[in-house]
XYZ file of C-alpha atoms in Angstrom:
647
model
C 0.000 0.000 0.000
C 1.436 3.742 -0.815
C 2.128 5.688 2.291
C 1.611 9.224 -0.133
C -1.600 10.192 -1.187
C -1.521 11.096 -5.055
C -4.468 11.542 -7.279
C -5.559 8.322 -8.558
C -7.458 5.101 -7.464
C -6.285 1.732 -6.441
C -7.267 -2.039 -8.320
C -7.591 -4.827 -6.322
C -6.237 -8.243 -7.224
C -7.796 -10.917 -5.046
C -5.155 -13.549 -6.890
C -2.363 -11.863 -5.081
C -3.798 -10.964 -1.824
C -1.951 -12.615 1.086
C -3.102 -10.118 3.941
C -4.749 -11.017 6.977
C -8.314 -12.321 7.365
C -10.944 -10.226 8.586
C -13.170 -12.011 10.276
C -17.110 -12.028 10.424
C -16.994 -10.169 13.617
C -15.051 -7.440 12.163
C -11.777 -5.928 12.337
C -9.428 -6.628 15.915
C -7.889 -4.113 17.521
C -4.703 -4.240 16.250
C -6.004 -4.121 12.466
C -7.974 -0.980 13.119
C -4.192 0.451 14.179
C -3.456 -0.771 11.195
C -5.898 0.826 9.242
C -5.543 4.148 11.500
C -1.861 4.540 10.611
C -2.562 4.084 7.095
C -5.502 6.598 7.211
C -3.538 9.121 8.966
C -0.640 9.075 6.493
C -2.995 9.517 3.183
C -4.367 12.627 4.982
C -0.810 14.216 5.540
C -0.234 13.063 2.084
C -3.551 14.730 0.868
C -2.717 18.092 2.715
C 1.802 17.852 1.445
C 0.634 17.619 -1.888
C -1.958 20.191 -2.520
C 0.436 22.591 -0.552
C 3.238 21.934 -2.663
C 1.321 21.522 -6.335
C -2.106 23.236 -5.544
C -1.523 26.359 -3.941
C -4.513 28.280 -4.377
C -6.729 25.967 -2.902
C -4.322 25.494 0.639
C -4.347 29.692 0.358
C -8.218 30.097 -0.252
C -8.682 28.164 2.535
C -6.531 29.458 5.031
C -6.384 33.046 3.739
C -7.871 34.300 6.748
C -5.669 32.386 9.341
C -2.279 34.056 8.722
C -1.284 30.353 7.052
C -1.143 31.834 3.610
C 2.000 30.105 1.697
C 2.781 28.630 5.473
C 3.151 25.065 5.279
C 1.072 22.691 7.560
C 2.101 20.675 10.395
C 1.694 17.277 10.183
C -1.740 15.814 11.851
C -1.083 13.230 14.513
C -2.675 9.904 15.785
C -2.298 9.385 20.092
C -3.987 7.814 22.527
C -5.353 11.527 23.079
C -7.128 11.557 19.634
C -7.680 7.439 19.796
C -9.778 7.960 23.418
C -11.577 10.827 21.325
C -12.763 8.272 18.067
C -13.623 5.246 20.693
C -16.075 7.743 22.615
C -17.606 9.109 18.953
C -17.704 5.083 17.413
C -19.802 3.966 20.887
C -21.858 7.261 21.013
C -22.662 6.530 17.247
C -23.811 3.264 17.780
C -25.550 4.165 20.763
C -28.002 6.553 19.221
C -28.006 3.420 15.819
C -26.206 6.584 13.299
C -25.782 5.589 9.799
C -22.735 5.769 7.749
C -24.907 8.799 5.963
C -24.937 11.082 8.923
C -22.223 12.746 11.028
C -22.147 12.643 14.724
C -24.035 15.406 15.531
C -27.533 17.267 17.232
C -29.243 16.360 13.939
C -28.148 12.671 13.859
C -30.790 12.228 16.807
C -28.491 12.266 19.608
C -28.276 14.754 22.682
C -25.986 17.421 22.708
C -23.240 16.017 25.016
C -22.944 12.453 22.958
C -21.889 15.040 19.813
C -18.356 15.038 18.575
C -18.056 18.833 18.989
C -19.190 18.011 22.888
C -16.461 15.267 23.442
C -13.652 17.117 21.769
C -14.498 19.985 23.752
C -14.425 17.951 27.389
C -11.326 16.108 25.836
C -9.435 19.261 25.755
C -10.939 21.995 28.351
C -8.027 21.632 30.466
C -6.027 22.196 27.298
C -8.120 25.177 26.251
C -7.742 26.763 29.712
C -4.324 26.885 29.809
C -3.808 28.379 26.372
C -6.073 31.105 27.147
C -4.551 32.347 30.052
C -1.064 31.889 28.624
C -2.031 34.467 25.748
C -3.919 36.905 27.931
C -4.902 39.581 25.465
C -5.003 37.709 22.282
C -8.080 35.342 21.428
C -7.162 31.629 20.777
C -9.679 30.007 18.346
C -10.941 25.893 18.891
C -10.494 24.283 15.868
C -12.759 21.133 15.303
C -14.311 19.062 12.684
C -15.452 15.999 11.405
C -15.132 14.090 8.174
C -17.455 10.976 7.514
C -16.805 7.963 4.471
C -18.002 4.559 4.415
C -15.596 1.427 4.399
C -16.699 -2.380 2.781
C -14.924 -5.033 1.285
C -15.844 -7.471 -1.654
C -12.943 -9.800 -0.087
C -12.644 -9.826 3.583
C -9.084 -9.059 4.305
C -6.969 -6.174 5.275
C -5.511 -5.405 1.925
C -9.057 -5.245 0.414
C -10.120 -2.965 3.519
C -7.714 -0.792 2.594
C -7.522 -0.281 -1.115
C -11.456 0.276 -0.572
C -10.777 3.227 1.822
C -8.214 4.922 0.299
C -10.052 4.887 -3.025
C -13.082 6.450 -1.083
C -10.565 9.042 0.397
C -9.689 9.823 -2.842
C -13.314 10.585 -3.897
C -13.547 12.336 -0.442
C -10.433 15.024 -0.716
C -9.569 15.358 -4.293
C -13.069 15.004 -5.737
C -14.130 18.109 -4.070
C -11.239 20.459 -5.204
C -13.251 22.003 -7.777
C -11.867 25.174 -7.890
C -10.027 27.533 -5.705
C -13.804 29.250 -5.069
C -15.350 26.565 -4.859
C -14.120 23.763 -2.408
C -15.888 20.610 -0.890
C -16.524 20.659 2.813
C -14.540 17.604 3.001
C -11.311 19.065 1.469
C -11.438 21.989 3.727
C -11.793 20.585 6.821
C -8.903 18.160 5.911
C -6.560 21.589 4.876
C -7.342 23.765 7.705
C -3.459 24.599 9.161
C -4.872 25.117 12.481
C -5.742 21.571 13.026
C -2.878 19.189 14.846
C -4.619 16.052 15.687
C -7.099 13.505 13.890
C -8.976 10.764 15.966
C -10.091 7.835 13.580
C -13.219 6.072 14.354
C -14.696 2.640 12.787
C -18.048 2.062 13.098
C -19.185 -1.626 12.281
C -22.516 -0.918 10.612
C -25.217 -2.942 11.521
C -27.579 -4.986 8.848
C -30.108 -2.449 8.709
C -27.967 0.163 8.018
C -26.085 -1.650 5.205
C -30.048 -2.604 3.733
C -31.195 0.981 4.036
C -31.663 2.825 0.826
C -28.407 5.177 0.066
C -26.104 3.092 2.466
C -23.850 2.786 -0.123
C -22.783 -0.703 0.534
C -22.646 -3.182 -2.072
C -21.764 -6.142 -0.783
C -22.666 -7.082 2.835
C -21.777 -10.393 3.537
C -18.847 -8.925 5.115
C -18.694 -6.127 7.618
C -18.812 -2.474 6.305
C -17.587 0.285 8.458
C -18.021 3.968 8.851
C -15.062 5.828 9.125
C -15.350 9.277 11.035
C -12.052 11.402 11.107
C -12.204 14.282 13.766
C -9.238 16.812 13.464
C -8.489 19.247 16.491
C -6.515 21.942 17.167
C -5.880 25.796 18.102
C -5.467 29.225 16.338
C -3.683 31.449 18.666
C -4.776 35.118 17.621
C -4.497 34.135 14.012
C -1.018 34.458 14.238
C 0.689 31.092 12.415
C 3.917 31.417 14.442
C 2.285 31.491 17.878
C 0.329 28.522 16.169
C 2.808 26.341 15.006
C 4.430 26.825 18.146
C 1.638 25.269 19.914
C 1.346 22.769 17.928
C 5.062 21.836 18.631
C 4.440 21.280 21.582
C 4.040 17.635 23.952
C 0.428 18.788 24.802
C -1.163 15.996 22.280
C -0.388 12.562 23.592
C 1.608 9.833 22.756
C 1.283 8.126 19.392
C -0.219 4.618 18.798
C 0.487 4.578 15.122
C 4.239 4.700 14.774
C 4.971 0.930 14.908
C 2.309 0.695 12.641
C 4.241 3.335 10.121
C 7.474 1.653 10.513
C 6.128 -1.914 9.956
C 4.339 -1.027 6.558
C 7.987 0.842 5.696
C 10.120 -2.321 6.344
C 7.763 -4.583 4.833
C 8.121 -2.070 1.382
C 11.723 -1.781 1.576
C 12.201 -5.497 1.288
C 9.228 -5.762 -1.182
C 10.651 -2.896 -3.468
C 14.576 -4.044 -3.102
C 15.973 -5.539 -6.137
C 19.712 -6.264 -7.138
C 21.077 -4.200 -10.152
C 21.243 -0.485 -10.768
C 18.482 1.177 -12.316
C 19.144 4.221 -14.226
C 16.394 7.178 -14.728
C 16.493 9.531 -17.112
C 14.367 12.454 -16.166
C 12.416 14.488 -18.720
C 12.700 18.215 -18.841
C 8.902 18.905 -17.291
C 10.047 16.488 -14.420
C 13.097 19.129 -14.022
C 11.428 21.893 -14.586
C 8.236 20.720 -11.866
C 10.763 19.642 -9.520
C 13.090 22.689 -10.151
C 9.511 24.729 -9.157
C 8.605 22.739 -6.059
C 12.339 23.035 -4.405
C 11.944 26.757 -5.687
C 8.573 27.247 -3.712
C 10.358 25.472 -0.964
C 13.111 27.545 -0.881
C 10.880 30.500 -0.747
C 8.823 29.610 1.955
C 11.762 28.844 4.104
C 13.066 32.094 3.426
C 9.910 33.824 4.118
C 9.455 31.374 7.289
C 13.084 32.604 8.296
C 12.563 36.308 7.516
C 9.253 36.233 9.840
C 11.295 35.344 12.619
C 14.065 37.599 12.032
C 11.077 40.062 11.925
C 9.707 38.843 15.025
C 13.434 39.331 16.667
C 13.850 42.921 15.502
C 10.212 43.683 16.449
C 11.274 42.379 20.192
C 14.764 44.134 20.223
C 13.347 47.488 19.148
C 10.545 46.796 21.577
C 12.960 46.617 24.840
C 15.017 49.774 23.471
C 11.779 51.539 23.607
C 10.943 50.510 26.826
C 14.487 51.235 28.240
C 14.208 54.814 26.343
C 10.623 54.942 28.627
C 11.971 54.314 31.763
C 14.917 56.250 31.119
C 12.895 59.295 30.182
C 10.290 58.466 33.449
C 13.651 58.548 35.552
C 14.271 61.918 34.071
C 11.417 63.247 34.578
C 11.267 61.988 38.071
C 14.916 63.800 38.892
C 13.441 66.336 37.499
C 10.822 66.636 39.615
C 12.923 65.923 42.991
C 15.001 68.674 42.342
C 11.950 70.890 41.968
C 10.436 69.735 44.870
C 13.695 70.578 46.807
C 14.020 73.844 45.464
C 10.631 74.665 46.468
C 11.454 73.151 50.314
C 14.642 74.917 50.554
C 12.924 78.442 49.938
C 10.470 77.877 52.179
C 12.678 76.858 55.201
C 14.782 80.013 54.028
C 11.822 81.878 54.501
C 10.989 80.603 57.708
C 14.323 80.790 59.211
C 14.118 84.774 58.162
C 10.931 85.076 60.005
C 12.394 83.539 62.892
C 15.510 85.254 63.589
C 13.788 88.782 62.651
C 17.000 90.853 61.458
C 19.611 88.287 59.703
C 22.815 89.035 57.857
C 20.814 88.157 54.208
C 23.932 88.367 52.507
C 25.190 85.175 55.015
C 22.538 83.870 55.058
C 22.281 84.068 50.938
C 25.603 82.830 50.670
C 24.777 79.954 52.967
C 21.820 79.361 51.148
C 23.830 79.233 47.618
C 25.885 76.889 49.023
C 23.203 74.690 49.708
C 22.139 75.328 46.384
C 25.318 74.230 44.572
C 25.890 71.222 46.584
C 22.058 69.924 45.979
C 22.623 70.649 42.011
C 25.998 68.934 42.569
C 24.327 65.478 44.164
C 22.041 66.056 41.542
C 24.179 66.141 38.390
C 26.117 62.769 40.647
C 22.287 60.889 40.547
C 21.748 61.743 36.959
C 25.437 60.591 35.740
C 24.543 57.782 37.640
C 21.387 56.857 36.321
C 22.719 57.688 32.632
C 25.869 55.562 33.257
C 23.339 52.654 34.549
C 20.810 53.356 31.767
C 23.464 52.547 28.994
C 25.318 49.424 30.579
C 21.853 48.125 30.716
C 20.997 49.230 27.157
C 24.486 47.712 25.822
C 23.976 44.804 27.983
C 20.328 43.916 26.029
C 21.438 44.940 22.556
C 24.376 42.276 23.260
C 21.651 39.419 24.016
C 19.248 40.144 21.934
C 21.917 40.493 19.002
C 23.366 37.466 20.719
C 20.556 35.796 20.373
C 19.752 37.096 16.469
C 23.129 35.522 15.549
C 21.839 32.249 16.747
C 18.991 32.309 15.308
C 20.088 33.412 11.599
C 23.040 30.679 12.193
C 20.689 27.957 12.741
C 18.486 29.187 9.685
C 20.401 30.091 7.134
C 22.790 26.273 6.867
C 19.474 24.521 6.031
C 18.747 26.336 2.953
C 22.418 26.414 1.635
C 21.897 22.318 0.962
C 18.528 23.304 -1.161
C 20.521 25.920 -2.935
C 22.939 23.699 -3.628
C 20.527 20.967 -4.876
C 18.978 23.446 -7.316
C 22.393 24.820 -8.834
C 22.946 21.131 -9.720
C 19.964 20.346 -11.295
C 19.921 23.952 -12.952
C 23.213 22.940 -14.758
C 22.084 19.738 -15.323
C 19.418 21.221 -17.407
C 21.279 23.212 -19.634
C 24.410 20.484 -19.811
C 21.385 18.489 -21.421
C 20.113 21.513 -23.560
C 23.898 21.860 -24.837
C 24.268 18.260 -25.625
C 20.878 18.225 -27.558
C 21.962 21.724 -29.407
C 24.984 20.240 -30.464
C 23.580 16.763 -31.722
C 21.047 19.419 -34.076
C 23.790 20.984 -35.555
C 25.308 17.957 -36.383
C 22.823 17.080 -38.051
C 22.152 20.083 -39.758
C 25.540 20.432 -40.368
C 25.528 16.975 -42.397
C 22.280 17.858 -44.177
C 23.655 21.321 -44.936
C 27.330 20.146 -47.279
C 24.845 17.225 -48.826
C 22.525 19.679 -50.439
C 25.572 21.939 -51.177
C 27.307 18.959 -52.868
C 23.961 18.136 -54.918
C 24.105 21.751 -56.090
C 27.533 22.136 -57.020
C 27.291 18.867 -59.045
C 23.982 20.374 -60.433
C 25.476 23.924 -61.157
C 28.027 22.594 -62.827
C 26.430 19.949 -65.291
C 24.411 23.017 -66.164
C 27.501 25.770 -66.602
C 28.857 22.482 -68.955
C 25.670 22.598 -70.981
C 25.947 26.000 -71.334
C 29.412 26.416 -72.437
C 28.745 23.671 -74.778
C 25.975 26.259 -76.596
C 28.406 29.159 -76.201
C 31.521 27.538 -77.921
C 30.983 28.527 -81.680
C 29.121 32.031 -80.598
C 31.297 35.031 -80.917
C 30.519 38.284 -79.611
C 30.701 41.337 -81.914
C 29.371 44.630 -80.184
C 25.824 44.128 -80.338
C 26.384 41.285 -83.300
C 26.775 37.797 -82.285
C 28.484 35.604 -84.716
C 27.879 31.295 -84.911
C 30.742 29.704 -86.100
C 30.374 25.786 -87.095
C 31.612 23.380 -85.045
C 34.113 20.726 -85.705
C 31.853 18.292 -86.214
C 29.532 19.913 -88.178
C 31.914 20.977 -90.998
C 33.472 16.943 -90.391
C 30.138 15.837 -91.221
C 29.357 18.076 -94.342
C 30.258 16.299 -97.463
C 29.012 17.790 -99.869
C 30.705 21.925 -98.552
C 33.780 22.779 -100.289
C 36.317 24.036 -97.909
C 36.536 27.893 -98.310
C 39.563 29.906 -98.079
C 39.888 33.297 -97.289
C 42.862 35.778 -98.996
C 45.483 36.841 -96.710
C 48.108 39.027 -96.985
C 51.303 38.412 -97.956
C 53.058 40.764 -95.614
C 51.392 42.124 -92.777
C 53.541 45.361 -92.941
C 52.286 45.703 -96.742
C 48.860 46.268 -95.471
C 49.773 48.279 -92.866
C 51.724 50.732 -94.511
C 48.887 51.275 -97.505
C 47.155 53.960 -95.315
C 43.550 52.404 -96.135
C 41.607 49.119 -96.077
C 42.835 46.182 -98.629
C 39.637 44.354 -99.255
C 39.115 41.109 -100.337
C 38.115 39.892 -103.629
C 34.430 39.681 -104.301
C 33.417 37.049 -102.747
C 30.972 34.387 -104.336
C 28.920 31.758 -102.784
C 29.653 28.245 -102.997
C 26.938 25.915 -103.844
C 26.054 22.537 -104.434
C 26.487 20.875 -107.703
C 22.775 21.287 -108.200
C 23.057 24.935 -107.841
C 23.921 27.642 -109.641
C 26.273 30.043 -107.922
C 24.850 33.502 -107.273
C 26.441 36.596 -107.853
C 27.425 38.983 -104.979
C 25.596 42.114 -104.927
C 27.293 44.947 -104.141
C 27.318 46.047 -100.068
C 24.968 48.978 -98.959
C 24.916 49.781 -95.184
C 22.246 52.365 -94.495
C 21.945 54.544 -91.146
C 18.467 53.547 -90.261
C 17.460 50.788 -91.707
C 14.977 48.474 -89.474
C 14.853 45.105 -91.382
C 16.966 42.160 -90.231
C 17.840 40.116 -92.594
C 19.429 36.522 -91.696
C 21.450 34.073 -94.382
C 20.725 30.553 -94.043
C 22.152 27.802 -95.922
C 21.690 23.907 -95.786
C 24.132 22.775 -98.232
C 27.073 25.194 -96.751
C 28.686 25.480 -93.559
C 29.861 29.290 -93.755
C 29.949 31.576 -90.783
C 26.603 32.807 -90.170
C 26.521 36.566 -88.973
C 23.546 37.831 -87.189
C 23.225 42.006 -87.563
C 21.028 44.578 -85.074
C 21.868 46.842 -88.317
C 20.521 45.310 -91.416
C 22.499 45.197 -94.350
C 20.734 45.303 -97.689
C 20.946 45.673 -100.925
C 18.798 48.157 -103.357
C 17.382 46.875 -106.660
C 15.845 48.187 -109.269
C 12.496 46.720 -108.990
C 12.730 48.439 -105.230
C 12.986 44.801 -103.850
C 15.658 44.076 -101.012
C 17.434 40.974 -101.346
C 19.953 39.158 -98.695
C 23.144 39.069 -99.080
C 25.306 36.303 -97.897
C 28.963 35.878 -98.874
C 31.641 32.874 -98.577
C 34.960 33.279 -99.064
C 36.668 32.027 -102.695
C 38.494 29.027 -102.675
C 41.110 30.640 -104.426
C 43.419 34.123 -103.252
C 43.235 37.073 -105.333
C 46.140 39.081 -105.743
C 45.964 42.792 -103.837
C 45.592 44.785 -106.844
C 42.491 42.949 -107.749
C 41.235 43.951 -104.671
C 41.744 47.074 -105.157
C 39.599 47.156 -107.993
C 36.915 45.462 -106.719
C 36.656 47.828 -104.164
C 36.082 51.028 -106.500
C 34.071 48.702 -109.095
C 31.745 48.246 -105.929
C 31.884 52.311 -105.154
C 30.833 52.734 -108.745
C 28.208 50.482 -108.425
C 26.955 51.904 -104.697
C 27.471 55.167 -105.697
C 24.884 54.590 -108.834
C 22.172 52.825 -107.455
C 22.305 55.681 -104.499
C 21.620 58.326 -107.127
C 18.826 56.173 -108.913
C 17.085 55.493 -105.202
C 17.599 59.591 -104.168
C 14.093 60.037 -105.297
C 12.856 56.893 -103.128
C 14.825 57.731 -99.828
C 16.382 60.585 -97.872
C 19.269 58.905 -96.774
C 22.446 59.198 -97.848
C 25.409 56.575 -97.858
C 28.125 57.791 -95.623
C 31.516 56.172 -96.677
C 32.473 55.402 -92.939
C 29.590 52.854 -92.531
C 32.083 50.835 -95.298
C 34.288 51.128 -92.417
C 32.283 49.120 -90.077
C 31.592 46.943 -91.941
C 35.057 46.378 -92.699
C 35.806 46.450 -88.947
C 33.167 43.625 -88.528
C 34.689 41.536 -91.566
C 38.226 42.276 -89.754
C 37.100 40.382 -86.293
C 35.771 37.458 -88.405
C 38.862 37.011 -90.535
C 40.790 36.897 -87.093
C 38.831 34.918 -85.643
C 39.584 32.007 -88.915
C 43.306 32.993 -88.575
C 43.453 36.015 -91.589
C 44.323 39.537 -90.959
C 44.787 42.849 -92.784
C 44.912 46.842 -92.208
C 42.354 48.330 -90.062
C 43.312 51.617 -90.829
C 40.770 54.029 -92.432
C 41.110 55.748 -95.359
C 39.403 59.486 -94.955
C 38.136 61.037 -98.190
């Protein structure tokens, strides 16, 4: 059986139940000890745990006491508290009340067989002395009763048991509904002020099991009801005067610890098993126990703090009353000396009346002197009492600082462990967030250079394709020029091999101050075709037309122009013009001739087309065309001037 009280109900297995018997007559003596000790730790349990994990509910019900965020003492099971549920179990079944009703007026039984009556003869003397310890301060009874009903399918301990502390379950956790609104059960149960519980069994009798709403489902065996009355003080509403009661040895001896420690042995050696088990906790485990030693930690500080409070308030409460008495002394010296300044002029005056005629100056002197040596015994009784006033004042502030140093030495060691304990498990938290961090970018790291390698080989299968396109394109200003590839030209059979003129002597060229063109050239065809003559070459200013020469059968440069060059006709009509280079070289002075033949030619058709259009053929556009020529005769390996001839 658990000793704690969690949320959650217990399954019975009557396979595995070697408990004791319970016998038709009910449970002995010994097993309701048992069954008391058992009882009294699920209620500590019950009232541990809902301080510690639900804190509003503990504070909504003690909000009023001064036991806000003030952990509970422990409840406790004596012969005090035993003597208490023996008179309530015999009262009950006196007066034949059911497991339905609670042992009270209403129940149909007098006044002084209540529980409320018994508790309160049970601890008069108790009360009595309490009340005239605090004298001025009001100390509050704190008394109530909880009532559940107890069977058993199986008649042994075991199944007792698990059938109580399920209905406890039902009885204290079922009714926290919400912090404003809280069964009558549960509060009772989490009232701070409360120190003992006396547990009562009542064997119920046939007619009570029978009775409509009993509760009792089987009742072949014995069923039970099981009252729980919890006593204790409030002093003033003050939780340290409280707790301090309930400290004390005023509640009896307990019956239930051999009970405790019987139930622990027998789990230790039930629960023992060779080999190391290793648990790994999850981060909300950390995290919830991280919070709960936290909250600890807190309300031992605040617990500590109160009594360092309660210290100061005490020290500064003595140096107030040693600054009273000191000032009443004062006042009191004060008033002496008056008093025997008044005396002294009246037995001057009535030592002048009775000597008639007196030397007054003597007698004023005398009189002075009496003066001065009363203000002198004076100022000796006030150095006195100001010399005593502060040895007494230093002596205090050394105890009660004394006494503050012992106090703040005995607190503050038992929260260094907890601090301790929560460093650790702090860095044991983010030793586990670094490990995880590091295993992520690992991975990502892995993930990262296999997507990089995926796109390099991809990048560069495409750069490969498109150099492959690129190779025979040459770039001309805004021209691009397609040159055949090797394998093209390999392939063409039927494509004579052209071959462009080149000059004999580069210097020759060079030194002719003007272009050296090349022969006309003529287009070679097929032997199907006829070749076609090359019309003369007319570059025009603004000419929009394009014009493109495309060829099957031969495997010349093709030249692509933003500027189209055309040739006029006569019929108005432009034509393309594509040229190859002859397979033969011309001599230069052929050239030469060409070139002004050609001028002729231009020069005519211009003057026949002046009508038509408004341009006019500027000689320099020969010169970039020549230019253009120049850069693809390079390119195949021939070269000539480039210098311009100016007319």
């Amino acid at each position: 059986m658990p000793l704690d009280f969690q949320p959650g109900l217990l399954s019975y297995d009557a396979k595995n139940d070697h408990s004791e018997k319970v016998s038709a007559d009910g449970l002995t003596a010994a097993q309701v000890q048992v069954l008391r000790a058992l009882s009294l730790s699920w209620e500590n349990g019950f009232r541990n745990n809902v301080f510690q994990n639900y804190r509003e509910f503990y504070n909504a019900v003690n909000k009023n006491d001064s036991f806000v965020n003030v952990a509970p003492v422990d409840l406790v099971s004596t012969d005090f508290t035993d003597n208490i549920a023996n008179q309530v179990v015999a009262n009950r079944t006196k007066y034949n009340v059911n497991n339905n009703s609670h042992t009270v007026k209403d129940s149909g039984m007098p006044t002084e067989a209540t529980y409320s009556s018994i508790i309160n003869n049970a601890t008069q003397n108790l009360q009595k002395s309490l009340t005239s310890e605090f004298n001025g301060k009001t100390v509050y009874t704190d008394v109530n009763e909880n009532l559940t009903t107890m069977q058993a399918g199986t008649p042994t301990l075991l199944n007792y048991a698990i059938n109580l502390y399920n209905s406890m379950q039902g009885m204290y956790y079922g009714e926290l509904v919400n912090p404003t609104h809280i069964g009558g059960h549960a509060v009772n149960l989490l009232r701070a002020g409360v120190r003992t519980v006396g547990i009562g069994f009542q064997k119920l009798t046939d007619e009570m099991t029978a009775k409509n709403g009993s509760g009792v489902s089987d009742r072949k065996n014995p069923s039970y009801a099981v009252t729980f009355d919890h006593v204790g003080f409030n002093i003033d509403h003050d939780a340290n005067l409280t707790k301090e009661v309930q400290n004390r040895n005023v509640w009896g001896t307990s019956t239930v610890d051999a009970q405790l420690n019987a139930i622990k042995t027998a789990q230790y050696h039930v629960n023992k098993v060779p080999g190391t088990k290793t648990v790994t906790p999850t981060a909300t485990d950390v995290q919830k126990a991280t919070a709960s030693e936290q909250q600890k930690l807190a309300d031992v500080k605040a617990q500590a703090q109160q009594s360092l409070d309660a210290l100061a308030s005490a020290h500064q409460a003595n140096l107030n009353k040693l600054e009273q008495q000191y000032n009443d002394a004062k006042a009191q010296v004060k008033a002496n000396y008056d008093a025997a300044v008044t005396k002294a002029a009246s037995v001057r005056d009535a030592a002048l009346k009775a000597t008639g005629a007196v030397d007054l100056q003597a007698y004023k002197a005398q009189l002075d002197s009496a003066y001065q040596n009363l203000v002198k015994a004076d100022q000796v009784a006030a150095q006195k009492l100001a010399t005593d006033r502060d040895a007494k004042i230093a002596n205090i502030k050394k105890t009660e600082n004394a006494k503050l140093d012992a106090k703040i030495n005995e607190l503050v060691p038992s929260i260094d462990p907890q601090i301790k304990q929560l460093q650790d498990q702090h860095q044991a938290v983010i030793a586990h967030g670094d490990a995880v961090l590091a295993e992520l970018k690992a991975e990502n790291k892995a993930a990262y250079n296999k997507l990089a390698e995926q796109f390099n080989v991809q990048l560069a299968a495409i750069q490969q394709r498109e150099d492959a396109k690129r190779a025979n394109e040459v770039r001309l200003a805004n021209n691009t020029v397609v040159l055949p590839s090797a394998v093209e030209a390999a392939n063409d059979g039927n494509v004579d091999t052209v071959a462009f003129p080149t000059a004999t002597n580069r210097l020759q060229a060079e030194t002719t101050g003007r272009i050296q063109p090349v022969s006309a050239p003529s287009i070679v065809k097929t032997a199907t075709q006829t070749p076609i003559a090359v019309a003369p070459v007319v570059t025009t200013g603004n000419h929009s037309a394009e014009n493109t020469v495309k060829s099957n059968e031969s495997s010349a440069p093709v030249v692509t122009q933003t500027a189209a060059v055309a040739a006029a006709t006569n019929s108005g009509t432009q034509t393309p013009v594509a040229s190859t280079a002859d397979n033969k070289a011309t001599k230069a002075d052929n050239n030469e001739k060409s070139v002004v033949k050609a001028d002729t030619v231009a020069k005519k058709q211009a003057s026949a087309k002046k009508s038509e259009s408004s341009q006019k053929v500027n000689q320099s556009s020969m010169s970039i065309v020549a230019l253009a020529a120049t850069a693809l005769l390079g390119t195949l390996g021939i070269t000539y001037s480039s210098k311009k001839r100016h007319n």
